Short mmCIF file of C-alpha atoms in Angstrom, two decimals:
data_model
loop_
_atom_site.label_atom_id
_atom_site.label_comp_id
_atom_site.label_asym_id
_atom_site.label_seq_id
_atom_site.Cartn_x
_atom_site.Cartn_y
_atom_site.Cartn_z
CA MET A 18 -0.03 -23.37 39.70
CA PRO A 19 -2.27 -20.07 38.71
CA ALA A 20 -5.68 -20.62 37.31
CA LEU A 21 -5.93 -19.41 34.04
CA GLY A 22 -5.41 -15.08 33.34
CA GLN A 23 -3.78 -15.47 36.36
CA GLY A 24 -0.64 -14.05 36.86
CA THR A 25 2.26 -15.25 38.66
CA SER A 26 3.94 -12.83 41.85
CA GLU A 27 7.17 -13.54 40.87
CA PRO A 28 8.22 -12.09 37.79
CA PRO A 29 10.56 -15.37 35.45
CA SER A 30 13.64 -13.85 36.15
CA ALA A 31 14.11 -13.94 32.76
CA ALA A 32 12.28 -12.02 31.49
CA VAL A 33 13.51 -8.48 33.12
CA ASP A 34 16.17 -8.64 32.85
CA ASN A 35 17.35 -4.66 32.69
CA ARG A 36 20.56 -5.20 31.12
CA ALA A 37 19.62 -7.34 27.52
CA ALA A 38 16.68 -4.99 27.82
CA VAL A 39 15.79 -3.76 23.54
CA ARG A 40 14.59 -0.63 24.46
CA ILE A 41 13.00 2.86 22.52
CA GLN A 42 16.25 5.34 21.82
CA ASP A 43 16.03 8.99 22.72
CA PRO A 44 11.97 8.56 23.54
CA GLU A 45 11.37 11.95 23.94
CA ARG A 46 12.61 12.45 19.68
CA LEU A 47 9.10 9.93 19.25
CA LEU A 48 7.30 13.51 20.38
CA PRO A 49 4.80 14.38 17.25
CA GLN A 50 3.56 16.89 16.78
CA LYS A 51 0.62 16.56 17.13
CA SER A 52 -0.87 13.56 20.11
CA LEU A 53 -4.11 12.81 21.57
CA ALA A 54 -2.39 12.80 25.19
CA THR A 55 0.83 12.24 26.97
CA TYR A 56 2.86 10.41 24.60
CA THR A 57 3.94 8.83 26.92
CA PRO A 58 5.70 4.37 24.32
CA ALA A 59 6.77 1.84 25.60
CA ILE A 60 7.17 -1.69 24.28
CA LEU A 61 5.42 -4.84 25.29
CA ARG A 62 6.39 -7.91 24.75
CA PHE A 63 4.93 -11.64 24.86
CA SER A 64 6.27 -14.82 24.23
CA PHE A 65 4.89 -18.37 25.43
CA THR A 66 7.12 -21.01 26.47
CA LYS A 67 5.85 -25.14 26.87
CA LYS A 68 6.12 -26.98 29.58
CA ASP A 69 8.59 -29.92 28.18
CA ASP A 70 6.34 -32.42 30.87
CA GLU A 71 3.24 -31.48 29.99
CA PRO A 72 2.59 -30.75 26.44
CA ASP A 73 -0.58 -28.64 27.28
CA LYS A 74 0.18 -26.19 29.59
CA SER A 75 2.25 -23.70 28.66
CA PHE A 76 3.81 -19.96 30.19
CA LEU A 77 3.25 -16.62 28.83
CA ASP A 78 5.61 -13.89 29.86
CA LEU A 79 4.38 -10.49 29.86
CA THR A 80 7.34 -7.82 29.42
CA LEU A 81 6.78 -4.07 29.50
CA ILE A 82 9.97 -2.41 28.58
CA PRO A 83 9.30 1.15 29.83
CA PRO A 84 11.82 4.25 27.97
CA GLU A 85 13.53 4.42 31.05
CA GLY A 86 12.80 3.07 34.78
CA GLU A 87 12.51 -0.97 35.07
CA VAL A 88 11.26 -3.66 33.20
CA VAL A 89 7.68 -5.36 34.91
CA GLY A 90 8.06 -9.29 34.21
CA ARG A 91 4.95 -11.59 35.26
CA ARG A 92 4.01 -14.87 33.99
CA VAL A 93 0.37 -16.23 33.08
CA SER A 94 -0.69 -19.69 33.13
CA VAL A 95 -2.12 -21.07 30.64
CA GLY A 96 -3.20 -24.24 28.64
CA VAL A 97 -2.68 -24.30 24.77
CA GLY A 98 -5.66 -25.97 24.13
CA GLU A 99 -7.92 -23.79 25.57
CA PHE A 100 -6.52 -20.04 24.81
CA ALA A 101 -6.53 -21.64 21.12
CA SER A 102 -10.22 -22.08 21.85
CA LEU A 103 -10.80 -18.98 23.22
CA LEU A 104 -9.19 -17.91 20.49
CA ARG A 105 -11.31 -19.57 18.10
CA ARG A 106 -14.76 -18.60 19.30
CA PHE A 107 -13.81 -14.85 19.32
CA TYR A 108 -12.95 -15.04 16.11
CA GLN A 109 -16.54 -16.09 14.54
CA GLN A 110 -17.78 -14.00 17.29
CA LEU A 111 -15.74 -11.26 15.75
CA ALA A 112 -17.01 -12.81 12.04
CA ARG A 113 -20.80 -13.55 12.82
CA GLN A 114 -21.37 -9.66 14.53
CA GLU A 115 -21.83 -11.66 17.10
CA SER A 116 -22.29 -10.20 20.53
CA LEU A 117 -19.63 -10.35 22.28
CA ASN A 118 -21.72 -11.20 25.24
CA ILE A 119 -18.39 -8.43 27.55
CA ALA A 120 -21.08 -8.16 30.80
CA ASN A 121 -19.41 -11.68 31.47
CA PRO A 122 -15.64 -12.45 32.72
CA ALA A 123 -15.91 -15.80 30.96
CA SER A 124 -16.71 -14.67 27.97
CA PRO A 125 -13.71 -15.06 25.28
CA ALA A 126 -13.17 -10.32 24.61
CA ARG A 127 -12.08 -10.47 28.80
CA ARG A 128 -10.75 -14.32 29.30
CA LEU A 129 -7.72 -12.83 26.15
CA HIS A 130 -8.25 -9.63 28.25
CA ALA A 131 -7.04 -10.62 31.69
CA LEU A 132 -4.20 -13.46 29.73
CA LEU A 133 -2.90 -10.89 27.66
CA ILE A 134 -3.12 -6.87 29.38
CA ALA A 135 -4.70 -7.72 32.49
CA PRO A 136 -1.48 -8.67 34.87
CA LEU A 137 0.09 -5.82 33.56
CA GLN A 138 -2.26 -2.95 33.51
CA GLN A 139 -1.63 -1.46 36.59
CA ASP A 140 1.90 -0.94 35.58
CA LEU A 141 0.73 0.58 32.57
CA GLU A 142 -1.84 2.95 34.07
CA ALA A 143 1.51 4.30 36.56
CA LEU A 144 2.99 5.00 33.36
CA GLY A 145 1.91 6.63 31.40
CA ILE A 146 1.46 4.53 28.62
CA SER A 147 0.05 5.80 26.31
CA THR A 148 1.45 3.39 22.93
CA LEU A 149 3.00 0.51 23.07
CA LEU A 150 4.61 -1.69 20.88
CA ILE A 151 4.25 -4.97 20.63
CA SER A 152 5.97 -7.91 19.69
CA VAL A 153 4.28 -11.16 20.06
CA ASP A 154 5.84 -15.11 19.34
CA ALA A 155 4.38 -16.49 16.24
CA GLY A 156 1.23 -18.23 18.03
CA LEU A 157 -0.25 -14.60 19.51
CA GLN A 158 0.30 -13.69 15.59
CA ALA A 159 -3.28 -13.42 15.26
CA VAL A 160 -4.55 -11.94 18.51
CA PRO A 161 -6.98 -9.32 17.57
CA PHE A 162 -5.67 -6.84 20.21
CA ALA A 163 -8.17 -4.48 19.91
CA ALA A 164 -11.16 -5.66 20.59
CA LEU A 165 -10.43 -7.45 23.29
CA HIS A 166 -12.43 -5.70 26.30
CA ASP A 167 -11.72 -5.37 29.99
CA GLY A 168 -15.59 -5.04 30.50
CA THR A 169 -14.59 -1.42 30.70
CA GLY A 170 -13.37 -0.70 27.14
CA PHE A 171 -11.54 -2.07 24.80
CA PHE A 172 -8.37 -2.25 24.27
CA GLY A 173 -8.34 -0.59 20.63
CA SER A 174 -10.21 2.25 22.45
CA ARG A 175 -7.67 2.75 24.98
CA TYR A 176 -4.48 2.94 24.12
CA ALA A 177 -2.90 3.18 20.35
CA PHE A 178 -0.40 0.34 19.80
CA SER A 179 0.98 -1.29 16.82
CA ILE A 180 2.22 -5.26 16.57
CA THR A 181 6.35 -7.19 15.50
CA PRO A 182 7.08 -9.84 14.50
CA SER A 183 10.50 -9.36 15.98
CA ILE A 184 11.62 -6.31 17.49
CA ALA A 185 14.97 -7.36 14.85
CA LEU A 186 12.46 -6.33 11.97
CA THR A 187 11.87 -2.48 13.45
CA PRO A 188 13.66 0.79 13.52
CA LEU A 189 13.49 1.69 16.89
CA ASP A 190 16.64 4.22 16.54
CA VAL A 191 14.87 5.64 13.24
CA VAL A 192 12.00 7.71 13.25
CA GLN A 193 11.08 10.67 10.93
CA ALA A 194 7.67 12.98 13.17
CA ASP A 195 7.30 14.60 9.16
CA PRO A 196 8.39 11.64 6.50
CA GLY A 197 7.63 14.10 3.53
CA GLY A 198 7.50 13.96 0.40
CA THR A 199 4.86 12.08 -2.03
CA GLN A 200 2.64 9.00 -1.02
CA LEU A 201 2.36 6.03 -3.74
CA SER A 202 -1.06 4.73 -4.51
CA LEU A 203 -2.27 2.18 -6.98
CA GLY A 204 -5.87 0.42 -7.06
CA VAL A 205 -8.44 -2.17 -8.49
CA SER A 206 -12.02 -2.42 -8.69
CA GLU A 207 -12.18 -5.07 -11.03
CA PHE A 208 -11.09 -8.77 -11.08
CA ASP A 209 -11.63 -11.74 -13.32
CA GLY A 210 -12.12 -14.84 -11.47
CA LEU A 211 -12.54 -12.43 -7.50
CA ALA A 212 -15.18 -9.64 -6.89
CA PRO A 213 -15.58 -6.04 -7.48
CA LEU A 214 -14.84 -3.76 -5.23
CA PRO A 215 -16.03 -1.02 -6.12
CA LEU A 216 -15.67 1.50 -3.36
CA VAL A 217 -11.90 1.25 -5.15
CA PRO A 218 -12.41 4.56 -6.63
CA GLN A 219 -13.08 6.65 -3.77
CA GLU A 220 -10.84 5.37 -1.45
CA MET A 221 -7.61 6.17 -4.51
CA GLU A 222 -9.71 9.37 -4.64
CA ARG A 223 -9.73 10.51 -0.70
CA ALA A 224 -6.76 8.23 1.19
CA GLY A 225 -3.27 10.47 1.30
CA ASP A 226 -6.39 13.46 -0.40
CA LEU A 227 -4.22 16.47 2.44
CA SER A 228 -0.52 15.37 0.91
CA THR A 229 1.30 14.83 -1.96
CA VAL A 230 -0.44 11.88 -4.27
CA GLU A 231 0.76 9.17 -6.71
CA ARG A 232 -2.26 7.64 -8.41
CA HIS A 233 -2.14 4.46 -10.33
CA THR A 234 -5.66 2.71 -10.77
CA GLU A 235 -7.00 -0.37 -13.20
CA GLU A 236 -4.83 -1.07 -15.77
CA ALA A 237 -2.06 1.86 -14.50
CA PHE A 238 -1.77 -0.37 -11.18
CA THR A 239 1.48 -3.11 -13.43
CA PRO A 240 3.93 -5.25 -11.43
CA ASP A 241 6.08 -2.62 -12.69
CA THR A 242 4.25 0.71 -11.92
CA LEU A 243 4.13 -0.76 -8.60
CA LEU A 244 7.85 -1.82 -8.48
CA THR A 245 9.97 0.78 -10.36
CA ARG A 246 7.64 3.89 -8.58
CA ALA A 247 8.05 2.28 -4.64
CA VAL A 248 11.88 2.33 -4.92
CA ASP A 249 11.93 5.86 -5.85
CA PRO A 250 13.16 7.55 -2.37
CA SER A 251 10.76 11.01 -2.82
CA ILE A 252 8.29 8.02 -2.32
CA LYS A 253 7.65 7.85 1.66
CA ARG A 254 4.26 5.53 1.34
CA VAL A 255 2.37 2.93 -0.39
CA HIS A 256 -1.61 2.41 -0.27
CA LEU A 257 -2.72 -0.85 -2.34
CA ALA A 258 -6.37 -0.94 -2.72
CA THR A 259 -7.04 -4.22 -4.04
CA HIS A 260 -6.62 -8.21 -3.10
CA ALA A 261 -4.13 -10.58 -1.91
CA GLU A 262 -3.56 -14.13 -1.65
CA PHE A 263 -2.08 -16.69 0.66
CA LEU A 264 -1.56 -19.87 -0.50
CA PRO A 265 0.23 -22.48 2.38
CA GLY A 266 3.90 -22.60 0.94
CA GLY A 267 5.18 -18.28 1.48
CA PRO A 268 5.44 -15.89 -0.35
CA ASP A 269 6.32 -17.53 -4.33
CA LYS A 270 2.24 -18.64 -4.28
CA ALA A 271 1.33 -15.83 -2.33
CA ARG A 272 -0.03 -12.71 -5.38
CA LEU A 273 -0.84 -9.36 -5.66
CA MET A 274 -3.93 -8.34 -7.61
CA THR A 275 -2.80 -5.29 -10.08
CA GLY A 276 -4.80 -4.52 -13.02
CA GLN A 277 -2.70 -6.27 -15.51
CA GLY A 278 -2.93 -9.48 -13.62
CA PRO A 279 -2.28 -11.07 -9.73
CA MET A 280 2.02 -10.15 -9.17
CA SER A 281 4.37 -13.00 -6.50
CA LEU A 282 4.55 -10.98 -2.84
CA ARG A 283 7.98 -12.52 -2.89
CA GLU A 284 8.89 -9.62 -6.08
CA PHE A 285 7.16 -7.26 -3.82
CA ALA A 286 9.33 -8.35 -0.65
CA ALA A 287 12.68 -7.26 -2.46
CA LEU A 288 11.81 -3.88 -2.27
CA ARG A 289 14.23 -1.80 -0.95
CA GLN A 290 16.36 -4.08 0.89
CA ARG A 291 19.22 -2.94 -0.76
CA GLU A 292 22.55 -1.02 2.00
CA GLY A 293 21.32 2.07 2.47
CA ALA A 294 17.83 2.39 0.45
CA ASP A 295 15.87 4.90 2.41
CA LEU A 296 12.71 3.46 4.36
CA LEU A 297 9.24 4.00 3.56
CA ASP A 298 7.60 4.90 6.37
CA LEU A 299 4.33 2.71 6.16
CA VAL A 300 2.64 0.75 3.27
CA VAL A 301 -0.68 -0.50 3.51
CA LEU A 302 -2.92 -2.83 1.52
CA SER A 303 -7.17 -2.19 2.51
CA ALA A 304 -9.91 -4.65 1.08
CA CYS A 305 -8.85 -7.56 1.94
CA ARG A 306 -7.57 -10.45 5.54
CA THR A 307 -3.19 -9.10 4.75
CA ALA A 308 -1.94 -8.98 7.43
CA LEU A 309 -1.65 -12.61 8.05
CA GLY A 310 -1.21 -15.32 6.14
CA ASP A 311 0.08 -19.42 5.98
CA GLN A 312 2.58 -20.65 8.03
CA ASP A 313 5.34 -19.85 5.94
CA SER A 314 4.12 -15.97 4.97
CA GLU A 315 4.85 -15.36 8.38
CA LEU A 316 2.58 -11.70 8.45
CA GLY A 317 1.50 -11.91 5.82
CA PHE A 318 1.75 -8.75 3.10
CA ALA A 319 2.00 -6.68 6.42
CA GLY A 320 5.01 -8.53 6.90
CA LEU A 321 6.98 -8.44 4.28
CA ALA A 322 5.95 -5.00 3.83
CA LEU A 323 8.93 -5.41 6.62
CA GLN A 324 10.70 -6.73 5.30
CA ALA A 325 11.00 -4.62 2.16
CA GLY A 326 12.05 -1.69 4.67
CA ALA A 327 9.48 0.12 5.53
CA ARG A 328 8.66 1.29 8.60
CA SER A 329 5.05 0.38 8.79
CA ALA A 330 2.60 -1.47 7.22
CA MET A 331 -0.90 -2.56 8.18
CA GLY A 332 -2.95 -5.03 6.89
CA SER A 333 -6.11 -6.49 7.59
CA LEU A 334 -6.45 -9.80 10.81
CA TRP A 335 -9.62 -10.58 8.70
CA TYR A 336 -12.23 -10.55 5.45
CA VAL A 337 -13.67 -7.30 6.49
CA ASP A 338 -16.47 -5.63 5.03
CA ASP A 339 -15.50 -2.99 2.52
CA VAL A 340 -17.96 0.15 3.22
CA ALA A 341 -16.70 -0.29 6.15
CA THR A 342 -12.49 -0.42 5.33
CA SER A 343 -12.58 1.90 2.57
CA ALA A 344 -13.88 4.04 5.55
CA LEU A 345 -11.15 3.12 7.64
CA MET A 346 -8.82 4.19 5.07
CA ILE A 347 -10.10 7.54 4.74
CA GLN A 348 -10.62 8.68 8.34
CA PHE A 349 -7.21 6.59 9.45
CA TYR A 350 -5.40 9.27 6.75
CA ARG A 351 -7.02 13.03 7.20
CA LEU A 352 -5.53 12.21 11.17
CA LEU A 353 -2.34 11.35 9.37
CA ASP A 354 -1.99 14.42 7.33
CA SER A 355 -3.56 16.23 10.22
CA GLY A 356 -0.54 15.47 11.88
CA LEU A 357 -1.34 12.40 15.03
CA PRO A 358 1.06 9.70 13.85
CA LYS A 359 -0.05 5.74 12.31
CA GLY A 360 -0.60 4.81 15.64
CA GLU A 361 -3.30 7.36 17.34
CA ALA A 362 -4.79 8.06 14.10
CA LEU A 363 -5.84 4.57 13.68
CA GLN A 364 -6.47 4.28 18.01
CA ALA A 365 -8.92 7.61 17.03
CA THR A 366 -10.50 6.02 13.82
CA ARG A 367 -11.95 3.66 15.73
CA LEU A 368 -12.94 4.79 17.78
CA ALA A 369 -14.86 6.99 15.60
CA MET A 370 -16.14 3.70 14.26
CA ALA A 371 -17.82 2.50 17.96
CA ASP A 372 -18.63 5.58 19.03
CA GLY A 373 -21.25 6.47 16.00
CA THR A 374 -18.81 9.65 15.27
CA ILE A 375 -18.33 7.97 11.80
CA ARG A 376 -22.11 7.35 10.95
CA LEU A 377 -24.82 7.01 7.60
CA GLU A 378 -26.43 10.25 6.40
CA GLY A 379 -28.43 8.82 3.92
CA ASP A 380 -25.98 7.68 1.06
CA GLN A 381 -22.78 8.83 2.91
CA LEU A 382 -20.67 8.29 5.59
CA ILE A 383 -19.84 11.34 7.55
CA GLY A 384 -16.19 11.80 8.76
CA ILE A 385 -15.11 13.54 12.47
CA ASP A 386 -15.02 16.89 11.08
CA GLY A 387 -18.18 16.64 9.44
CA VAL A 388 -16.11 16.04 5.83
CA PRO A 389 -18.33 12.94 4.31
CA LEU A 390 -15.88 10.00 3.44
CA LEU A 391 -17.48 7.71 1.28
CA THR A 392 -20.72 8.92 -0.84
CA ASN A 393 -22.76 7.66 -3.64
CA LEU A 394 -23.65 3.91 -1.56
CA ASN A 395 -25.97 2.02 -3.53
CA THR A 396 -28.81 0.44 -1.51
CA LEU A 397 -27.54 -2.51 -0.54
CA GLN A 398 -24.07 -0.73 0.17
CA ARG A 399 -26.30 1.46 3.08
CA ARG A 400 -27.79 -2.35 4.33
CA ARG A 401 -25.07 -3.86 5.25
CA VAL A 402 -23.59 -0.15 7.55
CA GLY A 403 -27.42 0.80 8.77
CA ARG A 404 -26.60 -1.11 12.16
CA GLY A 405 -23.47 1.74 12.41
CA PHE A 406 -19.95 1.04 12.82
CA GLN A 407 -20.18 -0.30 16.37
CA HIS A 408 -19.75 -4.13 16.22
CA PRO A 409 -15.41 -4.78 15.89
CA PHE A 410 -16.06 -6.64 13.21
CA PHE A 411 -15.38 -3.76 11.95
CA TRP A 412 -12.94 -2.00 13.12
CA GLY A 413 -10.78 -4.90 15.75
CA GLY A 414 -9.72 -6.47 12.40
CA ILE A 415 -7.53 -3.34 10.69
CA ALA A 416 -3.83 -4.24 12.23
CA LEU A 417 -1.07 -2.11 12.06
CA LEU A 418 2.43 -3.04 12.12
CA GLY A 419 6.05 -2.21 12.41
CA THR A 420 5.70 1.18 14.63
CA PRO A 421 3.47 3.21 15.86
CA TRP A 422 4.25 6.23 15.64
#
């Protein structure tokens, strides 16, 4: 049996059935108005299979499905307990902003990359893949793919990508290069019993400032406003800057905080589910941990957004500093409005944070184009981000779900 992180020489036959492979349809229609590189999308599928005779052993099947040509499969042997331990330690390093010890091949960031990406790295490079739609089983939905590292660079800087819990939830054959329409932005900065979000007003003003935006803030952000306006066919994006809570019990117990109190995410999940309704192009919930819920909530808010009829959704895998989150969101929308696909806009934003392009100057955070993202930061806010955003704690947890184009 191969060691942890080592693929077998023979791919699993079930994973490479070319006839059964779900492919991106007509990939030439995905070509964006603007791109960072030659645009070549593919599907990357992961599935866990536990061994019946050895409960702590499992196989991880990796399947790369290009738009055309042969499907590529690899199988990796992995200890269930060891994988969970690696992921748990990786989260600790990220949450505490500890050194990831990238020089050590045994570090969690390197080991997880060796398991999940390295077996197909040569194939990705040979095919010139630039953008990945990553389909994952439940046991892998919490992996912070953007922060995985091969010793030379982060996965999230090298590839544009999105995650999907189900290919069935992902509209591969319906693409709008420019969705047009209006962005619905709703935000709350003050709460009863929850920490304030003082940068929400700036985020509301600047996230999507190059497009047509309809804004509802504080008390004007009501459950009814969200539910009635988001189903309007003219609305193509929904941006929510607020808190959400995920409690055991699924969507009925999960709550989104509005300016007039909480609303059940079950209500949100019913958006645009009626037959024939237009899909929202993007739904974003910033400022809290929203990409993951409990087991009943599947992929939390972001998963519900896909069920509600969105091509793509963005949320966070962990609680992120609100200064970093607001800056990331504003920069992401500027790149999106410049014509980049969603996955590339997020990729470029991550890279700009990691390499210091997005930086603190005085009391302002400066963006890629030299234009301020945030202004009038107070002493505490400046202190929190004064050392920069190089650590993936600041950008590695923002997850794009659904389609990356």
